[in-house]
Every structure is written in structure tokens, then in C-alpha cells.
PDB file of C-alpha atoms in Angstrom:
ATOM      1  CA  MET Y  30       0.000   0.000   0.000  1.00 49.00           C
ATOM      2  CA  THR Y  31       1.431   3.376  -0.979  1.00 56.00           C
ATOM      3  CA  ALA Y  32       1.739   6.320   1.371  1.00 53.00           C
ATOM      4  CA  ALA Y  33      -1.011   8.152  -0.493  1.00 57.00           C
ATOM      5  CA  ALA Y  34      -3.541   5.351   0.051  1.00 62.00           C
ATOM      6  CA  PRO Y  35      -4.546   6.384   3.620  1.00 70.00           C
ATOM      7  CA  PHE Y  36      -5.080   9.965   2.403  1.00 60.00           C
ATOM      8  CA  TRP Y  37      -7.379   8.950  -0.450  1.00 65.00           C
ATOM      9  CA  ARG Y  38      -9.193   6.546   1.849  1.00 67.00           C
ATOM     10  CA  SER Y  39      -9.867   9.367   4.297  1.00 70.00           C
ATOM     11  CA  VAL Y  40     -11.106  11.560   1.434  1.00 64.00           C
ATOM     12  CA  TYR Y  41     -13.404   8.763   0.274  1.00 60.00           C
ATOM     13  CA  ASP Y  42     -14.753   8.235   3.796  1.00 62.00           C
ATOM     14  CA  PHE Y  43     -15.340  11.977   4.158  1.00 60.00           C
ATOM     15  CA  LEU Y  44     -17.275  12.147   0.888  1.00 61.00           C
ATOM     16  CA  GLU Y  45     -19.434   9.226   2.016  1.00 66.00           C
ATOM     17  CA  GLY Y  46     -20.330  11.074   5.209  1.00 65.00           C
ATOM     18  CA  ARG Y  47     -23.555  12.897   5.998  1.00 69.00           C
ATOM     19  CA  SER Y  48     -22.038  16.209   7.029  1.00 68.00           C
ATOM     20  CA  ARG Y  49     -23.060  19.418   5.307  1.00 71.00           C
ATOM     21  CA  ALA Y  50     -19.486  20.009   4.132  1.00 72.00           C
ATOM     22  CA  ALA Y  51     -19.389  16.555   2.497  1.00 66.00           C
ATOM     23  CA  GLY Y  52     -22.690  17.231   0.779  1.00 70.00           C
ATOM     24  CA  ILE Y  53     -21.492  20.566  -0.589  1.00 77.00           C
ATOM     25  CA  LEU Y  54     -18.222  19.035  -1.786  1.00 75.00           C
ATOM     26  CA  ARG Y  55     -20.061  16.190  -3.543  1.00 77.00           C
ATOM     27  CA  MET Y  56     -22.268  18.733  -5.286  1.00 77.00           C
ATOM     28  CA  LEU Y  57     -19.256  20.790  -6.387  1.00 82.00           C
ATOM     29  CA  ILE Y  58     -17.518  17.701  -7.759  1.00 82.00           C
ATOM     30  CA  SER Y  59     -20.647  16.748  -9.718  1.00 82.00           C
ATOM     31  CA  LEU Y  60     -20.978  20.282 -11.060  1.00 83.00           C
ATOM     32  CA  ALA Y  61     -17.330  20.416 -12.126  1.00 86.00           C
ATOM     33  CA  PHE Y  62     -17.646  17.064 -13.887  1.00 86.00           C
ATOM     34  CA  VAL Y  63     -20.784  18.123 -15.774  1.00 85.00           C
ATOM     35  CA  LEU Y  64     -19.231  21.438 -16.836  1.00 84.00           C
ATOM     36  CA  ALA Y  65     -16.072  19.693 -18.009  1.00 87.00           C
ATOM     37  CA  VAL Y  66     -17.996  17.158 -20.095  1.00 87.00           C
ATOM     38  CA  TRP Y  67     -20.227  19.916 -21.452  1.00 82.00           C
ATOM     39  CA  GLN Y  68     -17.198  22.003 -22.461  1.00 84.00           C
ATOM     40  CA  VAL Y  69     -15.565  19.050 -24.222  1.00 85.00           C
ATOM     41  CA  LEU Y  70     -18.766  18.183 -26.091  1.00 85.00           C
ATOM     42  CA  ALA Y  71     -19.381  21.780 -27.173  1.00 81.00           C
ATOM     43  CA  THR Y  72     -15.756  22.245 -28.292  1.00 82.00           C
ATOM     44  CA  TYR Y  73     -14.870  18.971 -29.993  1.00 82.00           C
ATOM     45  CA  VAL Y  74     -18.025  16.901 -30.597  1.00 79.00           C
ATOM     46  CA  VAL Y  75     -21.065  19.140 -31.245  1.00 78.00           C
ATOM     47  CA  THR Y  76     -19.563  22.170 -32.932  1.00 76.00           C
ATOM     48  CA  ASN Y  77     -22.854  23.457 -34.387  1.00 77.00           C
ATOM     49  CA  LYS Y  78     -23.923  26.247 -32.022  1.00 77.00           C
ATOM     50  CA  LEU Y  79     -27.542  25.828 -33.018  1.00 77.00           C
ATOM     51  CA  LEU Y  80     -27.388  22.523 -31.152  1.00 81.00           C
ATOM     52  CA  LEU Y  81     -25.003  23.177 -28.267  1.00 80.00           C
ATOM     53  CA  VAL Y  82     -22.985  26.104 -26.947  1.00 83.00           C
ATOM     54  CA  PRO Y  83     -20.188  26.192 -24.333  1.00 86.00           C
ATOM     55  CA  PRO Y  84     -21.098  26.837 -20.690  1.00 85.00           C
ATOM     56  CA  ALA Y  85     -19.576  30.336 -20.759  1.00 86.00           C
ATOM     57  CA  GLU Y  86     -22.040  31.502 -23.422  1.00 86.00           C
ATOM     58  CA  VAL Y  87     -24.956  30.099 -21.459  1.00 86.00           C
ATOM     59  CA  PHE Y  88     -23.907  31.963 -18.330  1.00 88.00           C
ATOM     60  CA  GLN Y  89     -23.507  35.138 -20.395  1.00 88.00           C
ATOM     61  CA  ALA Y  90     -27.056  34.710 -21.692  1.00 88.00           C
ATOM     62  CA  LEU Y  91     -28.264  34.142 -18.136  1.00 88.00           C
ATOM     63  CA  ALA Y  92     -26.550  37.347 -16.988  1.00 89.00           C
ATOM     64  CA  LYS Y  93     -28.125  39.238 -19.891  1.00 89.00           C
ATOM     65  CA  GLU Y  94     -31.600  37.943 -19.037  1.00 86.00           C
ATOM     66  CA  SER Y  95     -31.040  38.906 -15.420  1.00 87.00           C
ATOM     67  CA  ALA Y  96     -29.836  42.401 -16.310  1.00 87.00           C
ATOM     68  CA  ASN Y  97     -32.798  43.232 -18.544  1.00 87.00           C
ATOM     69  CA  GLY Y  98     -35.300  41.880 -16.009  1.00 84.00           C
ATOM     70  CA  ALA Y  99     -36.688  39.088 -18.191  1.00 85.00           C
ATOM     71  CA  LEU Y 100     -35.305  36.387 -15.899  1.00 88.00           C
ATOM     72  CA  TRP Y 101     -37.101  37.772 -12.852  1.00 90.00           C
ATOM     73  CA  THR Y 102     -40.383  38.276 -14.703  1.00 89.00           C
ATOM     74  CA  ASN Y 103     -40.324  34.722 -15.986  1.00 88.00           C
ATOM     75  CA  ALA Y 104     -39.210  33.331 -12.632  1.00 89.00           C
ATOM     76  CA  LEU Y 105     -42.081  35.091 -10.856  1.00 90.00           C
ATOM     77  CA  ALA Y 106     -44.629  33.680 -13.312  1.00 87.00           C
ATOM     78  CA  THR Y 107     -43.348  30.107 -13.023  1.00 89.00           C
ATOM     79  CA  VAL Y 108     -42.577  29.997  -9.306  1.00 89.00           C
ATOM     80  CA  SER Y 109     -45.851  31.653  -8.276  1.00 89.00           C
ATOM     81  CA  ALA Y 110     -47.906  29.131 -10.265  1.00 88.00           C
ATOM     82  CA  VAL Y 111     -45.991  26.150  -8.867  1.00 90.00           C
ATOM     83  CA  ALA Y 112     -45.991  27.543  -5.319  1.00 90.00           C
ATOM     84  CA  ALA Y 113     -49.771  27.964  -5.421  1.00 90.00           C
ATOM     85  CA  SER Y 114     -50.661  24.640  -7.042  1.00 90.00           C
ATOM     86  CA  PHE Y 115     -48.113  22.241  -5.542  1.00 91.00           C
ATOM     87  CA  PRO Y 116     -49.322  22.363  -1.892  1.00 92.00           C
ATOM     88  CA  VAL Y 117     -52.910  21.936  -3.081  1.00 92.00           C
ATOM     89  CA  ALA Y 118     -51.913  18.884  -5.120  1.00 91.00           C
ATOM     90  CA  VAL Y 119     -50.040  17.372  -2.151  1.00 91.00           C
ATOM     91  CA  ILE Y 120     -53.008  17.862   0.189  1.00 92.00           C
ATOM     92  CA  ILE Y 121     -55.471  16.367  -2.300  1.00 91.00           C
ATOM     93  CA  GLY Y 122     -53.121  13.489  -3.108  1.00 89.00           C
ATOM     94  CA  VAL Y 123     -52.592  12.585   0.560  1.00 90.00           C
ATOM     95  CA  ALA Y 124     -56.337  12.830   1.259  1.00 90.00           C
ATOM     96  CA  ILE Y 125     -57.268  10.541  -1.643  1.00 88.00           C
ATOM     97  CA  GLY Y 126     -54.490   8.124  -0.713  1.00 87.00           C
ATOM     98  CA  LEU Y 127     -55.794   7.954   2.858  1.00 87.00           C
ATOM     99  CA  ALA Y 128     -59.309   7.310   1.583  1.00 86.00           C
ATOM    100  CA  LEU Y 129     -58.197   4.540  -0.775  1.00 84.00           C
ATOM    101  CA  ALA Y 130     -56.086   2.885   1.912  1.00 81.00           C
ATOM    102  CA  SER Y 131     -58.975   3.024   4.388  1.00 80.00           C
ATOM    103  CA  SER Y 132     -61.637   1.501   2.133  1.00 78.00           C
ATOM    104  CA  ARG Y 133     -61.113  -1.601   0.014  1.00 78.00           C
ATOM    105  CA  LEU Y 134     -64.406  -0.969  -1.795  1.00 78.00           C
ATOM    106  CA  LEU Y 135     -63.368   2.578  -2.688  1.00 78.00           C
ATOM    107  CA  ALA Y 136     -59.947   1.381  -3.868  1.00 76.00           C
ATOM    108  CA  LEU Y 137     -61.511  -1.287  -6.089  1.00 78.00           C
ATOM    109  CA  THR Y 138     -64.098   1.156  -7.465  1.00 79.00           C
ATOM    110  CA  ALA Y 139     -62.055   4.322  -7.980  1.00 78.00           C
ATOM    111  CA  GLY Y 140     -58.642   2.747  -8.520  1.00 74.00           C
ATOM    112  CA  PRO Y 141     -59.054   1.809 -12.196  1.00 78.00           C
ATOM    113  CA  MET Y 142     -60.416   5.252 -13.085  1.00 79.00           C
ATOM    114  CA  LEU Y 143     -57.540   6.998 -11.303  1.00 78.00           C
ATOM    115  CA  THR Y 144     -55.065   4.733 -13.093  1.00 77.00           C
ATOM    116  CA  ALA Y 145     -56.635   5.645 -16.427  1.00 76.00           C
ATOM    117  CA  LEU Y 146     -56.449   9.367 -15.642  1.00 75.00           C
ATOM    118  CA  ASN Y 147     -52.809   9.028 -14.602  1.00 73.00           C
ATOM    119  CA  SER Y 148     -52.036   7.356 -17.930  1.00 75.00           C
ATOM    120  CA  VAL Y 149     -53.407  10.219 -20.022  1.00 72.00           C
ATOM    121  CA  PRO Y 150     -50.509  12.386 -21.317  1.00 73.00           C
ATOM    122  CA  LEU Y 151     -50.635  15.918 -19.998  1.00 68.00           C
ATOM    123  CA  VAL Y 152     -49.875  17.293 -23.449  1.00 73.00           C
ATOM    124  CA  ALA Y 153     -53.229  15.921 -24.630  1.00 74.00           C
ATOM    125  CA  LEU Y 154     -55.112  17.785 -21.887  1.00 75.00           C
ATOM    126  CA  ALA Y 155     -53.254  21.098 -21.948  1.00 76.00           C
ATOM    127  CA  PRO Y 156     -55.051  22.653 -24.958  1.00 77.00           C
ATOM    128  CA  LEU Y 157     -58.420  21.649 -23.512  1.00 79.00           C
ATOM    129  CA  PHE Y 158     -57.803  23.268 -20.128  1.00 78.00           C
ATOM    130  CA  ILE Y 159     -56.405  26.387 -21.769  1.00 78.00           C
ATOM    131  CA  ALA Y 160     -59.538  26.609 -23.935  1.00 77.00           C
ATOM    132  CA  TRP Y 161     -61.676  26.320 -20.797  1.00 79.00           C
ATOM    133  CA  LEU Y 162     -59.682  28.558 -18.467  1.00 76.00           C
ATOM    134  CA  GLY Y 163     -57.853  30.861 -20.866  1.00 73.00           C
ATOM    135  CA  LEU Y 164     -54.240  31.940 -20.960  1.00 74.00           C
ATOM    136  CA  GLY Y 165     -52.513  32.711 -17.702  1.00 75.00           C
ATOM    137  CA  PHE Y 166     -52.532  31.581 -14.098  1.00 80.00           C
ATOM    138  CA  ALA Y 167     -55.777  29.557 -13.878  1.00 81.00           C
ATOM    139  CA  SER Y 168     -54.901  27.035 -16.579  1.00 81.00           C
ATOM    140  CA  LYS Y 169     -51.366  26.613 -15.210  1.00 84.00           C
ATOM    141  CA  PHE Y 170     -52.735  26.077 -11.690  1.00 87.00           C
ATOM    142  CA  VAL Y 171     -55.142  23.337 -12.787  1.00 85.00           C
ATOM    143  CA  LEU Y 172     -52.651  21.548 -15.054  1.00 85.00           C
ATOM    144  CA  VAL Y 173     -49.891  21.469 -12.445  1.00 87.00           C
ATOM    145  CA  THR Y 174     -52.307  20.313  -9.752  1.00 89.00           C
ATOM    146  CA  ILE Y 175     -53.718  17.464 -11.823  1.00 86.00           C
ATOM    147  CA  PHE Y 176     -50.314  16.308 -13.037  1.00 85.00           C
ATOM    148  CA  THR Y 177     -48.836  16.384  -9.529  1.00 89.00           C
ATOM    149  CA  ILE Y 178     -51.532  14.613  -7.516  1.00 89.00           C
ATOM    150  CA  PHE Y 179     -50.901  11.047  -8.646  1.00 86.00           C
ATOM    151  CA  PRO Y 180     -47.382  10.343  -7.285  1.00 87.00           C
ATOM    152  CA  VAL Y 181     -48.464  11.559  -3.845  1.00 89.00           C
ATOM    153  CA  LEU Y 182     -51.715   9.592  -4.037  1.00 88.00           C
ATOM    154  CA  VAL Y 183     -50.021   6.330  -5.017  1.00 87.00           C
ATOM    155  CA  THR Y 184     -47.193   6.511  -2.479  1.00 88.00           C
ATOM    156  CA  THR Y 185     -49.571   7.502   0.329  1.00 88.00           C
ATOM    157  CA  GLU Y 186     -51.825   4.530  -0.351  1.00 84.00           C
ATOM    158  CA  THR Y 187     -48.839   2.192  -0.739  1.00 84.00           C
ATOM    159  CA  GLY Y 188     -47.160   3.404   2.444  1.00 83.00           C
ATOM    160  CA  LEU Y 189     -50.295   3.019   4.541  1.00 82.00           C
ATOM    161  CA  LYS Y 190     -51.001  -0.468   3.209  1.00 81.00           C
ATOM    162  CA  ALA Y 191     -47.371  -1.547   3.637  1.00 77.00           C
ATOM    163  CA  THR Y 192     -47.303  -0.959   7.383  1.00 75.00           C
ATOM    164  CA  ASP Y 193     -45.816  -3.916   9.251  1.00 71.00           C
ATOM    165  CA  LYS Y 194     -48.749  -5.974  10.559  1.00 76.00           C
ATOM    166  CA  ALA Y 195     -46.713  -7.032  13.589  1.00 76.00           C
ATOM    167  CA  LEU Y 196     -46.437  -3.388  14.662  1.00 73.00           C
ATOM    168  CA  ILE Y 197     -50.178  -2.903  14.293  1.00 72.00           C
ATOM    169  CA  GLU Y 198     -50.919  -6.042  16.322  1.00 75.00           C
ATOM    170  CA  ALA Y 199     -48.448  -4.927  19.002  1.00 76.00           C
ATOM    171  CA  ALA Y 200     -50.242  -1.575  19.306  1.00 73.00           C
ATOM    172  CA  ARG Y 201     -53.631  -3.299  19.493  1.00 73.00           C
ATOM    173  CA  SER Y 202     -52.346  -5.626  22.209  1.00 73.00           C
ATOM    174  CA  PHE Y 203     -51.913  -2.516  24.355  1.00 72.00           C
ATOM    175  CA  ASN Y 204     -55.583  -1.617  23.701  1.00 70.00           C
ATOM    176  CA  ALA Y 205     -54.710   1.202  21.317  1.00 70.00           C
ATOM    177  CA  SER Y 206     -57.710   2.678  19.545  1.00 71.00           C
ATOM    178  CA  ARG Y 207     -57.990   2.736  15.774  1.00 75.00           C
ATOM    179  CA  TRP Y 208     -56.998   6.437  15.772  1.00 76.00           C
ATOM    180  CA  GLN Y 209     -54.027   5.758  18.058  1.00 74.00           C
ATOM    181  CA  VAL Y 210     -52.846   2.942  15.771  1.00 74.00           C
ATOM    182  CA  PHE Y 211     -53.103   5.300  12.814  1.00 75.00           C
ATOM    183  CA  THR Y 212     -51.247   8.205  14.429  1.00 72.00           C
ATOM    184  CA  THR Y 213     -48.543   6.216  16.208  1.00 75.00           C
ATOM    185  CA  VAL Y 214     -47.909   3.296  13.830  1.00 75.00           C
ATOM    186  CA  THR Y 215     -49.482   3.503  10.383  1.00 79.00           C
ATOM    187  CA  LEU Y 216     -48.883   7.145   9.555  1.00 77.00           C
ATOM    188  CA  PRO Y 217     -45.263   7.307  10.824  1.00 79.00           C
ATOM    189  CA  PHE Y 218     -44.504   4.131   8.830  1.00 81.00           C
ATOM    190  CA  ALA Y 219     -45.978   5.741   5.706  1.00 82.00           C
ATOM    191  CA  VAL Y 220     -44.191   9.096   6.063  1.00 84.00           C
ATOM    192  CA  PRO Y 221     -41.061   8.096   4.059  1.00 84.00           C
ATOM    193  CA  PHE Y 222     -43.310   6.785   1.281  1.00 86.00           C
ATOM    194  CA  ILE Y 223     -45.314  10.017   1.245  1.00 88.00           C
ATOM    195  CA  VAL Y 224     -42.216  12.225   1.173  1.00 86.00           C
ATOM    196  CA  SER Y 225     -40.774  10.117  -1.658  1.00 86.00           C
ATOM    197  CA  GLY Y 226     -44.002  10.670  -3.565  1.00 88.00           C
ATOM    198  CA  ILE Y 227     -43.789  14.397  -2.928  1.00 90.00           C
ATOM    199  CA  ARG Y 228     -40.245  14.462  -4.327  1.00 88.00           C
ATOM    200  CA  VAL Y 229     -41.421  12.737  -7.496  1.00 88.00           C
ATOM    201  CA  ALA Y 230     -44.396  15.089  -7.643  1.00 90.00           C
ATOM    202  CA  TRP Y 231     -42.095  18.118  -7.463  1.00 90.00           C
ATOM    203  CA  ALA Y 232     -40.264  16.967 -10.594  1.00 88.00           C
ATOM    204  CA  ARG Y 233     -43.599  16.368 -12.336  1.00 88.00           C
ATOM    205  CA  ALA Y 234     -44.808  19.809 -11.289  1.00 89.00           C
ATOM    206  CA  LEU Y 235     -41.850  21.406 -13.078  1.00 89.00           C
ATOM    207  CA  VAL Y 236     -42.609  19.382 -16.199  1.00 87.00           C
ATOM    208  CA  ALA Y 237     -46.282  20.362 -15.996  1.00 86.00           C
ATOM    209  CA  ILE Y 238     -45.621  24.077 -15.628  1.00 87.00           C
ATOM    210  CA  ILE Y 239     -43.335  24.076 -18.677  1.00 87.00           C
ATOM    211  CA  ILE Y 240     -45.949  22.291 -20.785  1.00 85.00           C
ATOM    212  CA  ALA Y 241     -48.632  24.690 -19.575  1.00 84.00           C
ATOM    213  CA  GLU Y 242     -46.452  27.684 -20.432  1.00 83.00           C
ATOM    214  CA  PHE Y 243     -45.665  26.241 -23.844  1.00 82.00           C
ATOM    215  CA  PHE Y 244     -49.350  26.206 -24.749  1.00 78.00           C
ATOM    216  CA  GLY Y 245     -50.708  29.285 -23.046  1.00 71.00           C
ATOM    217  CA  SER Y 246     -48.698  31.890 -21.202  1.00 73.00           C
ATOM    218  CA  PHE Y 247     -47.254  35.343 -21.683  1.00 79.00           C
ATOM    219  CA  ALA Y 248     -44.410  34.789 -19.207  1.00 79.00           C
ATOM    220  CA  GLY Y 249     -42.576  32.000 -17.448  1.00 83.00           C
ATOM    221  CA  PHE Y 250     -39.665  29.662 -18.007  1.00 87.00           C
ATOM    222  CA  GLY Y 251     -41.647  27.594 -20.506  1.00 85.00           C
ATOM    223  CA  PHE Y 252     -42.599  30.706 -22.452  1.00 85.00           C
ATOM    224  CA  ALA Y 253     -38.959  31.843 -22.500  1.00 87.00           C
ATOM    225  CA  ILE Y 254     -37.687  28.415 -23.594  1.00 88.00           C
ATOM    226  CA  LEU Y 255     -40.222  28.277 -26.424  1.00 87.00           C
ATOM    227  CA  ALA Y 256     -39.356  31.807 -27.567  1.00 86.00           C
ATOM    228  CA  ALA Y 257     -35.616  31.062 -27.465  1.00 85.00           C
ATOM    229  CA  GLY Y 258     -36.115  27.861 -29.426  1.00 85.00           C
ATOM    230  CA  GLN Y 259     -38.153  29.600 -32.118  1.00 82.00           C
ATOM    231  CA  SER Y 260     -35.407  32.203 -32.541  1.00 84.00           C
ATOM    232  CA  PHE Y 261     -32.615  29.561 -32.441  1.00 86.00           C
ATOM    233  CA  ASP Y 262     -31.110  31.212 -29.349  1.00 83.00           C
ATOM    234  CA  THR Y 263     -29.565  28.080 -27.886  1.00 86.00           C
ATOM    235  CA  ALA Y 264     -27.667  29.889 -25.141  1.00 86.00           C
ATOM    236  CA  THR Y 265     -30.801  31.509 -23.701  1.00 88.00           C
ATOM    237  CA  LEU Y 266     -32.744  28.272 -24.030  1.00 90.00           C
ATOM    238  CA  LEU Y 267     -30.124  26.370 -22.046  1.00 88.00           C
ATOM    239  CA  ALA Y 268     -29.932  29.192 -19.499  1.00 89.00           C
ATOM    240  CA  TYR Y 269     -33.599  28.717 -18.628  1.00 90.00           C
ATOM    241  CA  VAL Y 270     -33.191  24.943 -18.611  1.00 89.00           C
ATOM    242  CA  ILE Y 271     -30.455  25.427 -16.007  1.00 89.00           C
ATOM    243  CA  MET Y 272     -32.815  27.567 -13.929  1.00 89.00           C
ATOM    244  CA  LEU Y 273     -35.360  24.754 -14.030  1.00 88.00           C
ATOM    245  CA  GLY Y 274     -32.652  22.339 -12.927  1.00 87.00           C
ATOM    246  CA  LEU Y 275     -31.860  24.607  -9.978  1.00 88.00           C
ATOM    247  CA  LEU Y 276     -35.529  24.652  -8.985  1.00 88.00           C
ATOM    248  CA  GLY Y 277     -35.569  20.873  -9.124  1.00 87.00           C
ATOM    249  CA  LEU Y 278     -32.387  20.623  -7.053  1.00 85.00           C
ATOM    250  CA  MET Y 279     -33.678  23.052  -4.428  1.00 87.00           C
ATOM    251  CA  GLY Y 280     -36.877  21.066  -4.102  1.00 86.00           C
ATOM    252  CA  SER Y 281     -34.998  17.778  -3.794  1.00 84.00           C
ATOM    253  CA  ILE Y 282     -32.717  19.153  -1.064  1.00 83.00           C
ATOM    254  CA  PHE Y 283     -35.694  20.572   0.847  1.00 86.00           C
ATOM    255  CA  PHE Y 284     -37.649  17.303   0.746  1.00 84.00           C
ATOM    256  CA  GLU Y 285     -34.603  15.314   1.837  1.00 81.00           C
ATOM    257  CA  TRP Y 286     -34.367  17.648   4.831  1.00 81.00           C
ATOM    258  CA  LEU Y 287     -38.109  17.249   5.451  1.00 81.00           C
ATOM    259  CA  GLU Y 288     -37.817  13.461   5.470  1.00 78.00           C
ATOM    260  CA  ARG Y 289     -34.972  13.637   7.971  1.00 78.00           C
ATOM    261  CA  ARG Y 290     -37.121  15.816  10.220  1.00 79.00           C
ATOM    262  CA  LEU Y 291     -40.292  13.728   9.923  1.00 74.00           C
ATOM    263  CA  ALA Y 292     -38.674  10.279   9.878  1.00 69.00           C
ATOM    264  CA  PRO Y 293     -35.318  10.529  11.663  1.00 66.00           C
ATOM    265  CA  TRP Y 294     -35.237   6.762  12.267  1.00 63.00           C
ATOM    266  CA  ARG Y 295     -34.666   6.276   8.521  1.00 61.00           C
ATOM    267  CA  GLN Y 296     -31.183   7.803   8.933  1.00 56.00           C
ATOM    268  CA  GLU Y 297     -30.135   5.416  11.669  1.00 52.00           C
TER     269      GLU Y 297
END
């Protein structure tokens, strides 16, 4: 074993850790790797700038959009719609999941219809909702809500039904009421499932808002991406894609933190 081996082993162990510094360093390493690959591809592989531009040009376009105020206008339109619709979708999804998990008859009756609705592509519904609700906030709110409900619904139902029967029987042996079993056993067991569903739903919400803004909006990240694509402004298009990626990353980090707070035993 060389003298450098213990050093690299300690670095590896540090990066595997759960500290905030390790998390930040892992993120920086991932970012540096992506930028390096991107630069190589844009310089030596995809030289047509209508298809791909180097990272520096994208960041220049992002700075330009920020300076002229377009970035903030579009960010406000997108973030406000998602911020309003996402909590509503989570609440509805959890409520329906609870209902389906509580009633076998309801699950057998409504389950197939919900599965069919979840299978319908959002792109097919977007023009219809825009025709009903018009351009702007209302259509975006409804589309994001509908598209986001199902991951939360499915994981809530699955988590509640997957509760360890031995834990339920142990609680009942201590004369726990049905409500006490739910609040102390079933719901805590389902929390990681629900949070996982919310994380998936956050990614779907970002997809939904872009589709909604493609079809009917005067501002937003989707509107800006469509406009940049129509004018062959690849740098600006990728700049807004990066902003969407940041929104997705921020949501993922927040929900990981939320799971640690609500289900700390999962980290043990």
C-alpha cells in the first residue's frame, strides 16, 4: 500500500459522510464534472452552435436575461404558479391516498379510473384546459395540480397499506384505539413513502408548468424556452433549462431535509 492510500481513503470516507461540508463538496464535484464534459462536447463533438454552446455563453445569456429583467419576470410567473398549485396537489393526493387505503371498496371502485387518468398524457389535456380557463394563471394552476396529484396519491396509499402488521398487532395488544394505531404506527410508517411521492411530484410539477407555459402563457420559463427555441437562441434556451434544474435541485434538497425531520429513524 502506498503512502497516499490512507489519504485517499480518508477523502473517500469523508465524501461518504452525511455532514453538510461533504454534501457541498459532492455537489461541487458533480458540477465540475458536468461542466467539463459539457465544455468538451461543445468544443470537440457538437460544434454546431444551433445545437449546443459552451457553458460560458450560457452563463452570459443568463446574466443578460437577469440584467434586462426578463429572468425575474419569468421566474415570478413560473414559481408563483408552482408555489400555489403544488401544496394543493399534495393535500389532495394525501387525502385521496388515505381514503383509498382506508376503504377496500373505494380502492376497487375508484382505482381503475384513477389509473386511467394518470395514464393520459398531460400534453393531450393542456389545450383543452387552456380553452376552458384561458391563458394565464388559472390554466397553469389546474394543469400542475392534476399532473402532480398522482405520485403523492399512489405513495400515500402504498405506504399506509405496507405498514408492518406485527407493529399494528403490538399496538392493538396494548388496547390502542384505531386512531391511536393510525397516528402512532401507520402514519409514521408511511411518512417516508409520502415524502418520496412528494419528491417525485415536485419533478412532475416542473414538467407540468413548462408544458402549460408552452401552450398558453405570456411569461414564465416555458414561455422563454419556447421563444428562445423559435429564434434559435440556444444559449438563452439552455440558461432557462439550467434555472429549471436549480428549482428541481432546491426542491430535492428541501424534501430530503423534510424526510430527515419527519422520519429521523430512517437515517439510523
